[in-house]
Coordinates of C-alpha atoms and ligand atoms in Angstrom, one line a residue:
X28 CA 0.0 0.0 0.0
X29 CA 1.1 3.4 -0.7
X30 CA -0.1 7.1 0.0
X31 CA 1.3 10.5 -1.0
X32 CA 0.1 13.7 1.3
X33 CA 1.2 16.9 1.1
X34 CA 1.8 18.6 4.4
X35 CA 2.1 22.3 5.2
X36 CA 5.9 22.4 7.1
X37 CA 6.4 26.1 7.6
X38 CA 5.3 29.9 6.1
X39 CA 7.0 32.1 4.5
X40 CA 6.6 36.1 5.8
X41 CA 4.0 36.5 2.4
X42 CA 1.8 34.1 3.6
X43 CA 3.1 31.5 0.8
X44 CA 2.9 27.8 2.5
X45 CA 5.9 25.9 2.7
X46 CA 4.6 22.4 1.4
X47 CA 6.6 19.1 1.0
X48 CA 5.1 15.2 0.7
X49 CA 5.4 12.6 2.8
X50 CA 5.4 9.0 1.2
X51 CA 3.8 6.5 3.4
X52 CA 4.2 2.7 1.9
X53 CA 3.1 -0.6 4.0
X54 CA 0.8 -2.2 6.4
X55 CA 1.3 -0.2 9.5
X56 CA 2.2 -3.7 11.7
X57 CA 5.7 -4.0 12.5
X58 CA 8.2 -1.2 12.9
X59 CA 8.5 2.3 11.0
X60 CA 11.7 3.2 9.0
X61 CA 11.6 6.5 8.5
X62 CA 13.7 8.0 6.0
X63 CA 14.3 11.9 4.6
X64 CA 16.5 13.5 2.1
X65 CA 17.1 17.1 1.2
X66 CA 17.2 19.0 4.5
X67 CA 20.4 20.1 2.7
X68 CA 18.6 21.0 -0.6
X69 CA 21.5 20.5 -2.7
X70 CA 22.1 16.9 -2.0
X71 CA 20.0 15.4 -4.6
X72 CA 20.9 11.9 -4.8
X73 CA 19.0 11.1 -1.8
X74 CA 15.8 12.6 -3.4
X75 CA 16.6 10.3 -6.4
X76 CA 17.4 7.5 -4.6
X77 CA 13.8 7.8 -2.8
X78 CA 12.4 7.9 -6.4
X79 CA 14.1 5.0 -7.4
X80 CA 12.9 3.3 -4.1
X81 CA 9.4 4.3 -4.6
X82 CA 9.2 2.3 -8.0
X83 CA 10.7 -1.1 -6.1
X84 CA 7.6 -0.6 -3.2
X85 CA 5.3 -0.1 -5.9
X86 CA 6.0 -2.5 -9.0
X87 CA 3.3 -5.4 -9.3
X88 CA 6.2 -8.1 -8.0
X89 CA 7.3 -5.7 -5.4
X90 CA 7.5 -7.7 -1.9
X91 CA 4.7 -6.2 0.7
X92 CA 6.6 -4.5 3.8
X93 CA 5.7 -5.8 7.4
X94 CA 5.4 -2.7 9.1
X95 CA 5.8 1.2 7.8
X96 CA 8.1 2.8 5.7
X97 CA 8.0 7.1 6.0
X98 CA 9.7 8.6 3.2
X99 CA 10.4 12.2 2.4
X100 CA 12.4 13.1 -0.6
X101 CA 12.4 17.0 0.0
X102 CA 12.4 17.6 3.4
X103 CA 13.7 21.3 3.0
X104 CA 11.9 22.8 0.3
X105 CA 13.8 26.1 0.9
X106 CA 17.1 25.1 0.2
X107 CA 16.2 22.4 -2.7
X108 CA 15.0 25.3 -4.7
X109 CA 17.7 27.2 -4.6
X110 CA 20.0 24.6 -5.0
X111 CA 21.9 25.4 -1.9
X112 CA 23.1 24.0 1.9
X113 CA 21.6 27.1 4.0
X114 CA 19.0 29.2 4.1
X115 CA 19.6 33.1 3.5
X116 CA 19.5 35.6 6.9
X117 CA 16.1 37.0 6.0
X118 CA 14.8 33.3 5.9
X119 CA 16.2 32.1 9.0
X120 CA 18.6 34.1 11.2
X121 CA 18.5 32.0 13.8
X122 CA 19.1 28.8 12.4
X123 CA 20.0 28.6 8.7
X124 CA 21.4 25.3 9.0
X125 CA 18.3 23.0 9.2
X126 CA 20.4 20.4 10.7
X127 CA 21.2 22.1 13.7
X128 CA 17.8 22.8 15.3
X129 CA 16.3 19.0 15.1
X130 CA 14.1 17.6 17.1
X131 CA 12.7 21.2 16.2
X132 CA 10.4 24.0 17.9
X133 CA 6.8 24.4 16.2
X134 CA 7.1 28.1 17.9
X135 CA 10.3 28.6 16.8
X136 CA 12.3 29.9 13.3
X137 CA 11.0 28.7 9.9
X138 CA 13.8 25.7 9.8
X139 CA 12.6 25.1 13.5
X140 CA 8.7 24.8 12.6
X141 CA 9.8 22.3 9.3
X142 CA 11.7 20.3 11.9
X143 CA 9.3 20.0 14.1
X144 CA 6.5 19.4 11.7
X145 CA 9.1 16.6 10.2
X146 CA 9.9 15.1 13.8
X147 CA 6.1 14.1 14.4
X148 CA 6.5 11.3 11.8
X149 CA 10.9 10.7 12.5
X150 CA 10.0 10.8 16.0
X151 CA 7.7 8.3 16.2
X152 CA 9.6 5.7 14.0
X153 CA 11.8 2.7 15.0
X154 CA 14.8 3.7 12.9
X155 CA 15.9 6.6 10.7
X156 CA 18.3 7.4 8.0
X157 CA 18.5 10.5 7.0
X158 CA 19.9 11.1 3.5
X159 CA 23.0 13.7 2.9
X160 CA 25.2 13.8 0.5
X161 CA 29.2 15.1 0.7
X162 CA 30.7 16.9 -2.1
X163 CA 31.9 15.1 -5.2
X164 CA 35.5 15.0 -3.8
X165 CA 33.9 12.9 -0.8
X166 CA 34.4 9.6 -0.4
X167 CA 30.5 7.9 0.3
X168 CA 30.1 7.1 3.8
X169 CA 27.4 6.4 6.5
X170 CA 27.8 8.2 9.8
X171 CA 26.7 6.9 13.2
X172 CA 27.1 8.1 16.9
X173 CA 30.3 6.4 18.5
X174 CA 29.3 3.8 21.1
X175 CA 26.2 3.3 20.2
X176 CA 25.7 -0.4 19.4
X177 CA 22.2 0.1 17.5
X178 CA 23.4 2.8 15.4
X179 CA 26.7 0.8 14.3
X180 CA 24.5 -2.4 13.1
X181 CA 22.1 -0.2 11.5
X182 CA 25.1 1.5 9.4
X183 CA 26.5 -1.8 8.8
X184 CA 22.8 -3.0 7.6
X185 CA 23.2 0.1 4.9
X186 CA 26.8 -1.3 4.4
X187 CA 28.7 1.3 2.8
X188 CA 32.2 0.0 2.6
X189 CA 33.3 3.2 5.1
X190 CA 31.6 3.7 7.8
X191 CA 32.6 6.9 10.4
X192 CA 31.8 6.8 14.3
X193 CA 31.3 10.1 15.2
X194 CA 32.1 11.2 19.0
X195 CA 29.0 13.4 21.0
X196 CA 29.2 16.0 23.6
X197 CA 31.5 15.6 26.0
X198 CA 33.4 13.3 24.2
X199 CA 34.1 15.3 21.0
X200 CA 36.6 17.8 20.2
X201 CA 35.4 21.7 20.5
X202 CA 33.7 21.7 17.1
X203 CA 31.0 19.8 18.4
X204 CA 29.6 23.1 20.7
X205 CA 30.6 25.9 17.8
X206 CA 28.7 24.0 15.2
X207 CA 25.9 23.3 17.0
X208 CA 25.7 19.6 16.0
X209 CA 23.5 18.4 18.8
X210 CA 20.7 19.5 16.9
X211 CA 21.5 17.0 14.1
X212 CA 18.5 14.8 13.4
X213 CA 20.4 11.8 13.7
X214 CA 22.2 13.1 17.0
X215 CA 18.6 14.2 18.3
X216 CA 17.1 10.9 17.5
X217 CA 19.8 8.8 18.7
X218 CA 19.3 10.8 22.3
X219 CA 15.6 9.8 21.7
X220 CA 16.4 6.4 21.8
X221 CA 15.7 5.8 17.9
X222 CA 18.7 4.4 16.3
X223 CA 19.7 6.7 13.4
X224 CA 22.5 6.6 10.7
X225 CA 23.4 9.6 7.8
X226 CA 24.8 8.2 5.0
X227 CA 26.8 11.0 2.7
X228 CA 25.9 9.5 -0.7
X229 CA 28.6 11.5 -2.9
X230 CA 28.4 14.4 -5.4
X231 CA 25.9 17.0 -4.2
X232 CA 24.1 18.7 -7.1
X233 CA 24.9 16.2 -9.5
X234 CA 22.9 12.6 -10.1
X235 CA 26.0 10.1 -8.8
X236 CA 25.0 6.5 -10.3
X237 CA 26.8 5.1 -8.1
X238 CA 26.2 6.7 -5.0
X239 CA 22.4 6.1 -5.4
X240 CA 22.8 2.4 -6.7
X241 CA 25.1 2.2 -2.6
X242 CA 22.4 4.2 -1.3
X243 CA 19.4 1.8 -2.7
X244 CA 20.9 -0.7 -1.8
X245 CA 22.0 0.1 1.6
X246 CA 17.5 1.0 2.2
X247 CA 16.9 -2.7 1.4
X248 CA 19.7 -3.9 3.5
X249 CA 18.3 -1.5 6.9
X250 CA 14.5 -3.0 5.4
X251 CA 16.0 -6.5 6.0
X252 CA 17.7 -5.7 9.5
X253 CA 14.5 -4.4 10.6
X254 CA 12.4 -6.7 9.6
X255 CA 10.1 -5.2 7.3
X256 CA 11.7 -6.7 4.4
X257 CA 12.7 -11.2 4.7
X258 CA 16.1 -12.0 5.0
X259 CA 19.2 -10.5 6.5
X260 CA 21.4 -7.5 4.8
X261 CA 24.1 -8.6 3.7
X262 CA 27.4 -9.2 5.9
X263 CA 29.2 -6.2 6.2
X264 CA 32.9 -6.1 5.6
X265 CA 34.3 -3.1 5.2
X266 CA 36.4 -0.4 7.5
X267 CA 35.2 1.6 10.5
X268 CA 37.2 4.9 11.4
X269 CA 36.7 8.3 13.2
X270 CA 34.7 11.3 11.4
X271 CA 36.1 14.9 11.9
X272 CA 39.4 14.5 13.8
X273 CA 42.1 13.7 11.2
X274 CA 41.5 17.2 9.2
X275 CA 44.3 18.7 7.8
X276 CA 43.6 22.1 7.5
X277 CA 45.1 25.4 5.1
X278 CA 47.2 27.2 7.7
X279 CA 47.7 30.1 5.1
X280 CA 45.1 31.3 2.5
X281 CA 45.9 30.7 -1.6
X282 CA 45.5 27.6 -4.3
X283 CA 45.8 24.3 -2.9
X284 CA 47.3 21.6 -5.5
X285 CA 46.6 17.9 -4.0
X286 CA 49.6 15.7 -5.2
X287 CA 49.0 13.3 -7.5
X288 CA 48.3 10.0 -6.1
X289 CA 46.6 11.9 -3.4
X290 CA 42.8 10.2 -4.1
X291 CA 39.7 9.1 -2.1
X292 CA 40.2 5.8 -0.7
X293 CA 44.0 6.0 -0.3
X294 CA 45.5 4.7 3.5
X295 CA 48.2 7.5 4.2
X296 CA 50.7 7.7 7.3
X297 CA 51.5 10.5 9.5
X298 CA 53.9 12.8 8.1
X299 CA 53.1 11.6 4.4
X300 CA 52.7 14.9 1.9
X301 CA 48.8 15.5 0.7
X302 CA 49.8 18.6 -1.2
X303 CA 50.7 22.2 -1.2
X304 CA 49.3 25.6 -0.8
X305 CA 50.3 28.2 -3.2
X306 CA 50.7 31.8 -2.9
X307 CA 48.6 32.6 -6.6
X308 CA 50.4 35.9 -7.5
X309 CA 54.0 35.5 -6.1
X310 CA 53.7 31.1 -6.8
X311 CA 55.3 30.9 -3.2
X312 CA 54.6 27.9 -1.6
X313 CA 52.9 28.8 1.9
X314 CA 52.4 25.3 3.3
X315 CA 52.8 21.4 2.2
X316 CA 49.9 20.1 4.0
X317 CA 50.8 16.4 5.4
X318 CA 48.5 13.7 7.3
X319 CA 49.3 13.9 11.3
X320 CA 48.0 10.4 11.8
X321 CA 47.5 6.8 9.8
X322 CA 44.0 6.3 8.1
X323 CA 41.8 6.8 4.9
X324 CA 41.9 10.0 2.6
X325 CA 37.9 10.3 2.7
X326 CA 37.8 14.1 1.1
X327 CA 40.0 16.2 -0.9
X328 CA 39.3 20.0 -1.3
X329 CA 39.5 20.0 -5.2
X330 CA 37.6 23.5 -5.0
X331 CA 41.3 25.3 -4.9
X332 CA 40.7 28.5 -4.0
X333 CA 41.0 27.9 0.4
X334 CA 40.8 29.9 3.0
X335 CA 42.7 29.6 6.2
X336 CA 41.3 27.0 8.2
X337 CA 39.4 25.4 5.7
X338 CA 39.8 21.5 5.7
X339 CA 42.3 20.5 3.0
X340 CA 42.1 16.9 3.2
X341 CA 39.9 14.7 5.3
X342 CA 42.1 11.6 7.3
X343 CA 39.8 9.2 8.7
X344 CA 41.6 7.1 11.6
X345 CA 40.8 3.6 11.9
X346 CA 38.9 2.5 14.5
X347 CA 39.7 -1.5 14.1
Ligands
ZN2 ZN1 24.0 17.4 4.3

C-alpha cells in the first residue's frame, strides 16, 4: 500500500505555504523506518534515490513490507530550490542550517517549525536514515554516533564499505559546541532512543549512479535488519574509522594543489605529503599540508581556492 500527502511544514513572511510530501508505503504492523532526504537542498541523490525506491515498493512483484516505511524526498523545500546547503538571513537568522535545530520547535524559526512538523513522523519511527550527500570529492560514507551499538548495526545494515563513528558531547573535540551539532536529526534521534545513521551518498548537485545504486541498496539492506523486508542484509565487511578528527587544514590562505596519487580511498601515514598551498600571485609555496595520523583519505578539497582554516584533506583514523 502506498499514499502520497502533502503537508504544510512552515510559512513564509507573504503568507506562501511551505509544502513538501510525505510518502507513506506498508501495512502499518511492524516497525516504522523513516527516511528523509534534502534538508540540505543541494544533496539530490538522496531525493533520487527515494524515487528510485518508490518504483521497487510499488511495482506489481514488489515484496509487501511488514510494518511502515515514511519517506520524504524534499524535506527542505527552501534550500532544494535554490539549490543550496543554508538558508539566506532573511529566511532564518536563527538557524540557517536546518540540521542544527532537530528535534525542532513548532514556535520557533522557519527551519525550527519544518523540523518539528518533520519530527512528528521521525520521532515516532523505529529507525531513521536521514539522506545527505558530501561533495563530489567525498568519499560515500554512513555516519553513526560512537558507542552506540544500535546505530553501528544499522550502518552496517546500509553497508557502505566506510563507515565513520562520530564522538558526541563531552566526548568530541570543540567543534562539536561551535557547530551546533547536537541538533542533528540523527544526534537528536539517537538521544531519543531511535537508532539513526546519515549516509553521505557523494556528489551533491549532481545525479551520482553510483552513490544512489550504494544508497538503494543500503535502504533494502536496513529494510531487512528491521524486519520489514525477509532475510538479512548482507554481511558487512568493510572499514570503521573516526569522522572529523584527522583534518588537515590550510594554515595560510591561496590555491591548494593535492599531489598526484593523493585520491579518495588512499591509506596515508603521518607525516606523508597530501599537497601544497600556493601563494597565486608570487607562486610561493605557503604550506605542504601532510596527514598527522594513519587512516583513509575520505575528502579532498578540489575547490582550490582555500581559506585559512578550511579542511584541505579529510584523514579518517581507523577505528579497528
Ligand atoms: Zn547534508
Amino acid at each position: 500500500m502506498h499514499t502520497a500527502e502533502r503537508t504544510t511544514v512552515a510559512r513564509l513572511p507573504s503568507g506562501v505555504r511551505i509544502e513538501t510530501t510525505v510518502h507513506r508505503y506498508g501495512t502499518g504492523e511492524g516497525p516504522t523506518l523513516y527516511i528523509q532526504a534534502a534538508q540540505h537542498g543541494r544533496e539530490i541523490n538522496g531525493t533520487e534515490l527515494l524515487r528510485r525506491l518508490h518504483g521497487r515498493l510499488t511495482a506489481p512483484d514488489s515484496p509487501d513490507l511488514s510494518g511502515t516505511l515514511i519517506a520524504v524526498p524534499v524535506a527542505n523545500p527552501l534550500t532544494f530550490d535554490r539549490v543550496s546547503y543554508t538558508t539566506p538571513e532573511p529566511i532564518d537568522s536563527a538557524a540557517p542550517n536546518m540540521n542544527r535545530c532537530w528535534p525542532g520547535d513548532s514556535e520557533g524559526s522557519i527551519h525550527e517549525r519544518m523540523a518539528a512538523s518533520l519530527w512528528e513522523e521521525a520521532g515516532a519511527a523505529d529507525a531513521i536514515v536521514d539522506l545527505h550527500t558530501g561533495s563530489p570529492e567525498m568519499l560515500t560514507h554512513t555516519v553513526y554516533l560512537r558507542g552506540d551499538d544500535d546505530c553501528r548495526r544499522l550502518a552496517e545494515a546500509f553497508g557502505t564499505d566506510l563507515l565513520l563513528a562520530e564522538a558526541a558531547g563531552a566526548e568530541a573535540d570543540a567543534e562539536w559546541d561551535t557547530r551546533e551539532f547536537d541538533g542533528k536529526l540523527r544526534v537528536a534521534a539517537t538521544r531519543a532512543g531511535i537508532p539513526s545513521i546519515t549516509p553521505e551518498l557523494g556528489s551533491n548537485k549532481q545525479v551520482g549512479e553510483a552513490a544512489i545504486e550504494t544508497g538503494l541498496a543500503g535502504l533494502f539492506g536496513v529494510c531487512r535488519h528491521l524486519g520489514l523486508l525477509d532475510g538479512e542484509p548482507d554481511p558487512w565487511d568493510g572499514t570503521r574509522a573516526l569522522n572529523h578528527l584527522g583534518r588537515v587544514r590550510a594554515a595560510e590562505s591561496g590555491l591548494f594543489v593535492a599531489d598526484a596519487g593523493v585520491d579518495l580511498g588512499l591509506t596515508v601515514g603521518p607525516g606523508d605529503s597530501l599537497g601544497t598551498v600556493y601563494d597565486p600571485a608570487s607562486y610561493e609555496p605557503l604550506q605542504e599540508a601532510t596527514a598527522d595520523r594513519e587512516g583513509i583519505v575520505y575528502s579532498i578539497a578540489r575547490e582550490a581556492t582555500v581559506t585559512a582554516g578550511q579542511t584541505l584533506v579529510g584523514v579518517a583514523e581507523r577505528l579497528d
